[in-house]
PDB file of C-alpha atoms in Angstrom:
ATOM      1  CA  UNK E   1      81.976 173.401 153.522  1.00 47.00           C
ATOM      2  CA  UNK E   2      80.234 174.373 150.332  1.00 56.00           C
ATOM      3  CA  UNK E   3      81.706 172.851 147.198  1.00 89.00           C
ATOM      4  CA  UNK E   4      83.179 169.523 148.435  1.00 94.00           C
ATOM      5  CA  UNK E   5      80.681 166.683 148.618  1.00 96.00           C
ATOM      6  CA  UNK E   6      81.436 163.323 150.189  1.00 97.00           C
ATOM      7  CA  UNK E   7      79.268 160.221 150.024  1.00 97.00           C
ATOM      8  CA  UNK E   8      78.270 158.181 151.886  1.00 97.00           C
ATOM      9  CA  UNK E   9      78.249 159.976 155.212  1.00 96.00           C
ATOM     10  CA  UNK E  10      78.008 156.748 157.210  1.00 97.00           C
ATOM     11  CA  UNK E  11      78.928 153.194 156.218  1.00 97.00           C
ATOM     12  CA  UNK E  12      79.356 149.874 157.993  1.00 97.00           C
ATOM     13  CA  UNK E  13      81.433 147.243 156.243  1.00 97.00           C
ATOM     14  CA  UNK E  14      82.341 143.682 157.006  1.00 97.00           C
ATOM     15  CA  UNK E  15      85.987 142.695 157.064  1.00 98.00           C
ATOM     16  CA  UNK E  16      87.133 141.855 153.553  1.00 97.00           C
ATOM     17  CA  UNK E  17      84.480 143.835 151.736  1.00 97.00           C
ATOM     18  CA  UNK E  18      85.428 146.553 149.288  1.00 96.00           C
ATOM     19  CA  UNK E  19      83.860 149.947 148.845  1.00 97.00           C
ATOM     20  CA  UNK E  20      84.413 153.376 147.354  1.00 98.00           C
ATOM     21  CA  UNK E  21      84.126 156.681 149.133  1.00 98.00           C
ATOM     22  CA  UNK E  22      83.089 159.343 146.693  1.00 98.00           C
ATOM     23  CA  UNK E  23      84.377 162.916 146.652  1.00 98.00           C
ATOM     24  CA  UNK E  24      83.309 165.607 144.234  1.00 97.00           C
ATOM     25  CA  UNK E  25      84.022 169.318 144.037  1.00 96.00           C
ATOM     26  CA  UNK E  26      82.524 171.916 141.746  1.00 93.00           C
ATOM     27  CA  UNK E  27      85.112 174.654 142.233  1.00 90.00           C
ATOM     28  CA  UNK E  28      87.453 173.517 139.436  1.00 90.00           C
ATOM     29  CA  UNK E  29      90.222 172.948 141.972  1.00 89.00           C
ATOM     30  CA  UNK E  30      93.361 171.279 140.727  1.00 89.00           C
ATOM     31  CA  UNK E  31      94.363 169.699 144.000  1.00 89.00           C
ATOM     32  CA  UNK E  32      92.429 167.080 145.936  1.00 92.00           C
ATOM     33  CA  UNK E  33      93.376 164.906 148.877  1.00 93.00           C
ATOM     34  CA  UNK E  34      92.044 162.266 151.241  1.00 96.00           C
ATOM     35  CA  UNK E  35      92.677 162.177 154.982  1.00 97.00           C
ATOM     36  CA  UNK E  36      91.680 159.848 157.764  1.00 97.00           C
ATOM     37  CA  UNK E  37      91.046 160.839 161.352  1.00 97.00           C
ATOM     38  CA  UNK E  38      91.259 158.269 164.111  1.00 95.00           C
ATOM     39  CA  UNK E  39      89.728 158.929 167.543  1.00 87.00           C
ATOM     40  CA  UNK E  40      91.487 161.677 169.462  1.00 82.00           C
ATOM     41  CA  UNK E  41      93.964 162.344 166.680  1.00 86.00           C
ATOM     42  CA  UNK E  42      94.630 164.778 163.922  1.00 90.00           C
ATOM     43  CA  UNK E  43      94.081 164.074 160.265  1.00 94.00           C
ATOM     44  CA  UNK E  44      96.617 162.012 158.327  1.00 95.00           C
ATOM     45  CA  UNK E  45      97.080 162.183 154.574  1.00 94.00           C
ATOM     46  CA  UNK E  46      96.220 159.018 152.640  1.00 96.00           C
ATOM     47  CA  UNK E  47      96.534 160.025 148.983  1.00 95.00           C
ATOM     48  CA  UNK E  48      96.516 163.238 147.042  1.00 92.00           C
ATOM     49  CA  UNK E  49      96.219 164.440 143.471  1.00 92.00           C
ATOM     50  CA  UNK E  50      97.627 167.519 141.771  1.00 87.00           C
ATOM     51  CA  UNK E  51      95.436 167.176 138.691  1.00 89.00           C
ATOM     52  CA  UNK E  52      93.485 164.783 136.515  1.00 92.00           C
ATOM     53  CA  UNK E  53      95.516 161.655 135.891  1.00 94.00           C
ATOM     54  CA  UNK E  54      98.088 162.435 138.595  1.00 92.00           C
ATOM     55  CA  UNK E  55      98.006 160.891 142.062  1.00 93.00           C
ATOM     56  CA  UNK E  56     100.547 160.151 144.758  1.00 91.00           C
ATOM     57  CA  UNK E  57     100.764 158.566 148.176  1.00 93.00           C
ATOM     58  CA  UNK E  58     100.546 160.368 151.457  1.00 91.00           C
ATOM     59  CA  UNK E  59     101.512 159.249 154.951  1.00 92.00           C
ATOM     60  CA  UNK E  60      99.160 156.243 155.305  1.00 96.00           C
ATOM     61  CA  UNK E  61      98.354 154.860 151.818  1.00 96.00           C
ATOM     62  CA  UNK E  62      98.296 151.111 152.509  1.00 96.00           C
ATOM     63  CA  UNK E  63      94.942 149.481 151.824  1.00 96.00           C
ATOM     64  CA  UNK E  64      93.633 152.360 149.714  1.00 98.00           C
ATOM     65  CA  UNK E  65      93.564 153.134 146.019  1.00 97.00           C
ATOM     66  CA  UNK E  66      92.709 156.369 144.250  1.00 97.00           C
ATOM     67  CA  UNK E  67      92.278 157.589 140.718  1.00 96.00           C
ATOM     68  CA  UNK E  68      91.573 161.000 139.227  1.00 96.00           C
ATOM     69  CA  UNK E  69      89.949 160.706 135.826  1.00 96.00           C
ATOM     70  CA  UNK E  70      88.283 164.118 136.020  1.00 96.00           C
ATOM     71  CA  UNK E  71      89.036 167.403 137.786  1.00 94.00           C
ATOM     72  CA  UNK E  72      85.805 167.133 139.759  1.00 95.00           C
ATOM     73  CA  UNK E  73      86.029 163.623 141.227  1.00 97.00           C
ATOM     74  CA  UNK E  74      88.530 161.869 143.467  1.00 97.00           C
ATOM     75  CA  UNK E  75      87.184 158.534 144.742  1.00 98.00           C
ATOM     76  CA  UNK E  76      88.913 156.550 147.478  1.00 98.00           C
ATOM     77  CA  UNK E  77      88.715 152.766 147.212  1.00 98.00           C
ATOM     78  CA  UNK E  78      89.116 150.336 150.071  1.00 97.00           C
ATOM     79  CA  UNK E  79      90.178 147.096 148.455  1.00 92.00           C
ATOM     80  CA  UNK E  80      89.636 144.673 151.347  1.00 96.00           C
ATOM     81  CA  UNK E  81      88.360 146.444 154.433  1.00 97.00           C
ATOM     82  CA  UNK E  82      90.021 145.786 157.781  1.00 97.00           C
ATOM     83  CA  UNK E  83      88.946 146.866 161.284  1.00 97.00           C
ATOM     84  CA  UNK E  84      92.037 149.125 161.374  1.00 96.00           C
ATOM     85  CA  UNK E  85      90.395 151.186 158.644  1.00 97.00           C
ATOM     86  CA  UNK E  86      87.567 152.181 160.952  1.00 97.00           C
ATOM     87  CA  UNK E  87      87.913 155.932 160.891  1.00 98.00           C
ATOM     88  CA  UNK E  88      86.460 159.217 159.723  1.00 97.00           C
ATOM     89  CA  UNK E  89      87.529 160.109 156.201  1.00 98.00           C
ATOM     90  CA  UNK E  90      87.825 163.651 154.903  1.00 97.00           C
ATOM     91  CA  UNK E  91      88.246 164.777 151.352  1.00 96.00           C
ATOM     92  CA  UNK E  92      89.723 168.197 150.645  1.00 93.00           C
ATOM     93  CA  UNK E  93      90.240 170.303 147.574  1.00 91.00           C
ATOM     94  CA  UNK E  94      92.390 173.346 147.035  1.00 85.00           C
ATOM     95  CA  UNK E  95      94.061 175.627 144.565  1.00 79.00           C
ATOM     96  CA  UNK E  96      96.971 177.996 144.690  1.00 68.00           C
ATOM     97  CA  UNK E  97      95.930 181.430 143.502  1.00 56.00           C
ATOM     98  CA  UNK E  98      98.372 183.481 141.454  1.00 50.00           C
ATOM     99  CA  UNK E  99     101.032 184.927 143.677  1.00 49.00           C
ATOM    100  CA  UNK E 100     101.038 184.016 147.357  1.00 52.00           C
ATOM    101  CA  UNK E 101      99.343 180.811 148.489  1.00 51.00           C
ATOM    102  CA  UNK E 102      96.606 181.361 151.015  1.00 58.00           C
ATOM    103  CA  UNK E 103      95.404 178.924 153.602  1.00 57.00           C
ATOM    104  CA  UNK E 104      91.713 179.522 153.137  1.00 57.00           C
ATOM    105  CA  UNK E 105      91.852 177.915 149.747  1.00 70.00           C
ATOM    106  CA  UNK E 106      91.757 174.425 151.290  1.00 82.00           C
ATOM    107  CA  UNK E 107      88.164 173.224 151.507  1.00 87.00           C
ATOM    108  CA  UNK E 108      87.122 170.111 153.422  1.00 91.00           C
ATOM    109  CA  UNK E 109      84.127 167.896 152.916  1.00 94.00           C
ATOM    110  CA  UNK E 110      81.898 167.054 155.868  1.00 94.00           C
ATOM    111  CA  UNK E 111      83.498 163.667 156.461  1.00 96.00           C
ATOM    112  CA  UNK E 112      82.515 160.027 156.001  1.00 97.00           C
ATOM    113  CA  UNK E 113      82.206 157.817 159.074  1.00 97.00           C
ATOM    114  CA  UNK E 114      83.326 154.262 158.244  1.00 97.00           C
ATOM    115  CA  UNK E 115      83.080 151.296 160.590  1.00 97.00           C
ATOM    116  CA  UNK E 116      84.592 147.933 159.673  1.00 97.00           C
ATOM    117  CA  UNK E 117      83.349 144.996 161.739  1.00 97.00           C
TER     118      UNK E 117
ATOM    119  CA  UNK S   1     108.958 166.195 156.324  1.00 77.00           C
ATOM    120  CA  UNK S   2     106.921 168.327 158.685  1.00 85.00           C
ATOM    121  CA  UNK S   3     105.883 167.720 162.262  1.00 92.00           C
ATOM    122  CA  UNK S   4     103.353 169.558 164.435  1.00 96.00           C
ATOM    123  CA  UNK S   5     103.264 169.359 168.224  1.00 97.00           C
ATOM    124  CA  UNK S   6     100.313 170.501 170.293  1.00 97.00           C
ATOM    125  CA  UNK S   7     101.227 169.941 173.924  1.00 96.00           C
ATOM    126  CA  UNK S   8      97.872 170.851 175.496  1.00 97.00           C
ATOM    127  CA  UNK S   9      95.411 167.953 175.274  1.00 94.00           C
ATOM    128  CA  UNK S  10      92.731 170.093 176.914  1.00 96.00           C
ATOM    129  CA  UNK S  11      92.229 173.722 177.845  1.00 97.00           C
ATOM    130  CA  UNK S  12      89.562 175.487 179.866  1.00 97.00           C
ATOM    131  CA  UNK S  13      88.636 179.144 179.665  1.00 97.00           C
ATOM    132  CA  UNK S  14      85.973 181.364 181.129  1.00 97.00           C
ATOM    133  CA  UNK S  15      83.537 182.961 178.728  1.00 97.00           C
ATOM    134  CA  UNK S  16      84.712 186.383 177.493  1.00 97.00           C
ATOM    135  CA  UNK S  17      88.315 185.717 178.450  1.00 98.00           C
ATOM    136  CA  UNK S  18      91.208 185.197 176.034  1.00 98.00           C
ATOM    137  CA  UNK S  19      92.934 181.854 175.564  1.00 98.00           C
ATOM    138  CA  UNK S  20      96.134 180.773 173.830  1.00 98.00           C
ATOM    139  CA  UNK S  21      96.474 177.363 172.195  1.00 98.00           C
ATOM    140  CA  UNK S  22     100.067 176.266 171.669  1.00 98.00           C
ATOM    141  CA  UNK S  23     101.573 174.890 168.493  1.00 98.00           C
ATOM    142  CA  UNK S  24     105.193 174.195 167.620  1.00 98.00           C
ATOM    143  CA  UNK S  25     106.347 172.896 164.296  1.00 96.00           C
ATOM    144  CA  UNK S  26     109.371 171.287 162.765  1.00 94.00           C
ATOM    145  CA  UNK S  27     110.141 171.643 159.090  1.00 88.00           C
ATOM    146  CA  UNK S  28     113.186 171.811 156.892  1.00 85.00           C
ATOM    147  CA  UNK S  29     111.344 173.761 154.213  1.00 83.00           C
ATOM    148  CA  UNK S  30     112.145 177.422 153.691  1.00 83.00           C
ATOM    149  CA  UNK S  31     108.629 178.200 152.499  1.00 82.00           C
ATOM    150  CA  UNK S  32     105.686 176.817 154.422  1.00 85.00           C
ATOM    151  CA  UNK S  33     102.251 177.672 155.674  1.00 86.00           C
ATOM    152  CA  UNK S  34     100.671 177.322 159.088  1.00 90.00           C
ATOM    153  CA  UNK S  35      96.971 176.724 159.566  1.00 91.00           C
ATOM    154  CA  UNK S  36      94.506 176.467 162.390  1.00 95.00           C
ATOM    155  CA  UNK S  37      91.275 174.519 162.060  1.00 94.00           C
ATOM    156  CA  UNK S  38      88.329 174.145 164.418  1.00 96.00           C
ATOM    157  CA  UNK S  39      86.438 170.890 164.648  1.00 95.00           C
ATOM    158  CA  UNK S  40      83.175 171.093 166.614  1.00 96.00           C
ATOM    159  CA  UNK S  41      81.418 168.013 167.914  1.00 94.00           C
ATOM    160  CA  UNK S  42      79.544 167.754 164.613  1.00 93.00           C
ATOM    161  CA  UNK S  43      82.842 166.807 162.980  1.00 92.00           C
ATOM    162  CA  UNK S  44      83.396 169.264 160.149  1.00 92.00           C
ATOM    163  CA  UNK S  45      86.732 170.996 159.671  1.00 93.00           C
ATOM    164  CA  UNK S  46      86.418 174.762 159.819  1.00 92.00           C
ATOM    165  CA  UNK S  47      89.313 176.904 158.617  1.00 89.00           C
ATOM    166  CA  UNK S  48      90.231 179.671 161.081  1.00 93.00           C
ATOM    167  CA  UNK S  49      93.474 181.340 160.117  1.00 91.00           C
ATOM    168  CA  UNK S  50      96.584 181.048 157.974  1.00 89.00           C
ATOM    169  CA  UNK S  51     100.148 182.325 158.309  1.00 89.00           C
ATOM    170  CA  UNK S  52     102.745 182.108 155.571  1.00 86.00           C
ATOM    171  CA  UNK S  53     106.351 181.664 156.584  1.00 87.00           C
ATOM    172  CA  UNK S  54     107.342 184.846 154.792  1.00 85.00           C
ATOM    173  CA  UNK S  55     104.542 186.947 156.242  1.00 85.00           C
ATOM    174  CA  UNK S  56     106.099 189.525 158.517  1.00 84.00           C
ATOM    175  CA  UNK S  57     102.937 190.432 160.345  1.00 90.00           C
ATOM    176  CA  UNK S  58     100.940 188.066 162.520  1.00 93.00           C
ATOM    177  CA  UNK S  59      97.731 186.939 160.864  1.00 92.00           C
ATOM    178  CA  UNK S  60      94.402 188.026 162.310  1.00 93.00           C
ATOM    179  CA  UNK S  61      90.854 186.961 161.460  1.00 92.00           C
ATOM    180  CA  UNK S  62      88.236 188.555 163.680  1.00 95.00           C
ATOM    181  CA  UNK S  63      88.662 187.158 167.205  1.00 97.00           C
ATOM    182  CA  UNK S  64      91.464 184.853 166.068  1.00 97.00           C
ATOM    183  CA  UNK S  65      95.098 185.839 165.846  1.00 97.00           C
ATOM    184  CA  UNK S  66      98.166 183.778 165.208  1.00 96.00           C
ATOM    185  CA  UNK S  67     101.227 184.528 167.322  1.00 97.00           C
ATOM    186  CA  UNK S  68     103.958 183.559 164.867  1.00 96.00           C
ATOM    187  CA  UNK S  69     107.485 183.271 166.251  1.00 96.00           C
ATOM    188  CA  UNK S  70     109.564 181.930 163.404  1.00 94.00           C
ATOM    189  CA  UNK S  71     112.854 181.552 165.272  1.00 94.00           C
ATOM    190  CA  UNK S  72     111.115 179.493 167.955  1.00 95.00           C
ATOM    191  CA  UNK S  73     109.046 177.614 165.353  1.00 95.00           C
ATOM    192  CA  UNK S  74     105.848 178.340 167.176  1.00 97.00           C
ATOM    193  CA  UNK S  75     102.450 179.356 165.821  1.00 97.00           C
ATOM    194  CA  UNK S  76     100.113 179.800 168.756  1.00 98.00           C
ATOM    195  CA  UNK S  77      96.436 180.575 168.248  1.00 98.00           C
ATOM    196  CA  UNK S  78      94.955 183.328 170.388  1.00 98.00           C
ATOM    197  CA  UNK S  79      91.191 183.503 170.750  1.00 98.00           C
ATOM    198  CA  UNK S  80      89.992 186.742 172.279  1.00 96.00           C
ATOM    199  CA  UNK S  81      86.685 187.152 174.110  1.00 96.00           C
ATOM    200  CA  UNK S  82      85.860 183.437 174.184  1.00 97.00           C
ATOM    201  CA  UNK S  83      82.314 182.368 173.462  1.00 97.00           C
ATOM    202  CA  UNK S  84      80.477 179.184 174.417  1.00 97.00           C
ATOM    203  CA  UNK S  85      80.419 178.259 170.735  1.00 97.00           C
ATOM    204  CA  UNK S  86      84.222 178.178 170.721  1.00 98.00           C
ATOM    205  CA  UNK S  87      84.145 174.875 172.616  1.00 98.00           C
ATOM    206  CA  UNK S  88      85.637 172.424 170.134  1.00 97.00           C
ATOM    207  CA  UNK S  89      88.774 170.584 169.084  1.00 97.00           C
ATOM    208  CA  UNK S  90      91.438 172.816 167.543  1.00 97.00           C
ATOM    209  CA  UNK S  91      94.096 171.587 165.155  1.00 96.00           C
ATOM    210  CA  UNK S  92      97.304 173.221 164.056  1.00 96.00           C
ATOM    211  CA  UNK S  93      98.625 172.126 160.669  1.00 93.00           C
ATOM    212  CA  UNK S  94     101.434 172.923 158.289  1.00 90.00           C
ATOM    213  CA  UNK S  95     102.112 172.517 154.599  1.00 84.00           C
ATOM    214  CA  UNK S  96     105.335 172.897 152.708  1.00 74.00           C
ATOM    215  CA  UNK S  97     105.462 175.682 150.179  1.00 65.00           C
ATOM    216  CA  UNK S  98     102.355 177.480 151.411  1.00 50.00           C
ATOM    217  CA  UNK S  99      99.288 175.464 150.495  1.00 50.00           C
ATOM    218  CA  UNK S 100     101.457 172.741 148.932  1.00 58.00           C
ATOM    219  CA  UNK S 101      98.610 171.234 146.944  1.00 63.00           C
ATOM    220  CA  UNK S 102      96.517 170.604 150.048  1.00 66.00           C
ATOM    221  CA  UNK S 103      99.049 168.298 151.683  1.00 81.00           C
ATOM    222  CA  UNK S 104      98.696 169.160 155.333  1.00 87.00           C
ATOM    223  CA  UNK S 105     100.415 167.707 158.380  1.00 91.00           C
ATOM    224  CA  UNK S 106      98.254 167.999 161.484  1.00 94.00           C
ATOM    225  CA  UNK S 107      98.962 168.033 165.193  1.00 96.00           C
ATOM    226  CA  UNK S 108      96.975 165.893 167.598  1.00 95.00           C
ATOM    227  CA  UNK S 109      94.703 168.716 168.609  1.00 96.00           C
ATOM    228  CA  UNK S 110      93.626 170.594 171.736  1.00 97.00           C
ATOM    229  CA  UNK S 111      90.129 170.319 173.165  1.00 97.00           C
ATOM    230  CA  UNK S 112      88.930 173.734 174.282  1.00 98.00           C
ATOM    231  CA  UNK S 113      86.089 174.024 176.763  1.00 98.00           C
ATOM    232  CA  UNK S 114      84.554 177.418 177.390  1.00 98.00           C
ATOM    233  CA  UNK S 115      82.767 177.773 180.730  1.00 96.00           C
ATOM    234  CA  UNK S 116      79.912 180.256 181.247  1.00 95.00           C
TER     235      UNK S 116
END
């Protein structure tokens, strides 16, 4: 998963605490997104961005904020952590090349394991 | 809105045999993409194969092929000559308009176990 870097890889939070998951990519991709993966399930989209200054909600946005001040960075903020936010979080970046879109242009980070107690 | 259904929670296959992982999708979009990802126990998401809705030929990537049946809205993954390292969780996903800015809808996954 070269090119998409997530930090931290592991984090334990107490209920009510806030934190930021960092995501950075060095491929100059326009599009970035955050997903969460709960045990035994597929990934679900939290928020996404189609460029600097532009963000929108995905399927499960409640409890999370995002901003995109630069092309490279797309941090995910948990405002007041809840046990229901215990999950694995994936950041992804992508671009659409000229002409046909191709699936292998979506790159995932290695994931961030978050536990809220 | 898109929906992906993977009806096989778990599959078993003998090493060197072929296996098919099922995926059906529901979308109202005319243009869409279908993806398969592998997630080993280490947790990373590994891209395997992509099929665009307007691609007439089934996609192939090495030992992976996608059996795309548009009328039936199915996009099954075929792994030929299974290897022990193929044991993992496999996810089918779709996106409207091809890559659609990285907005993927995933199925619940199929756990594949390859026996020696």
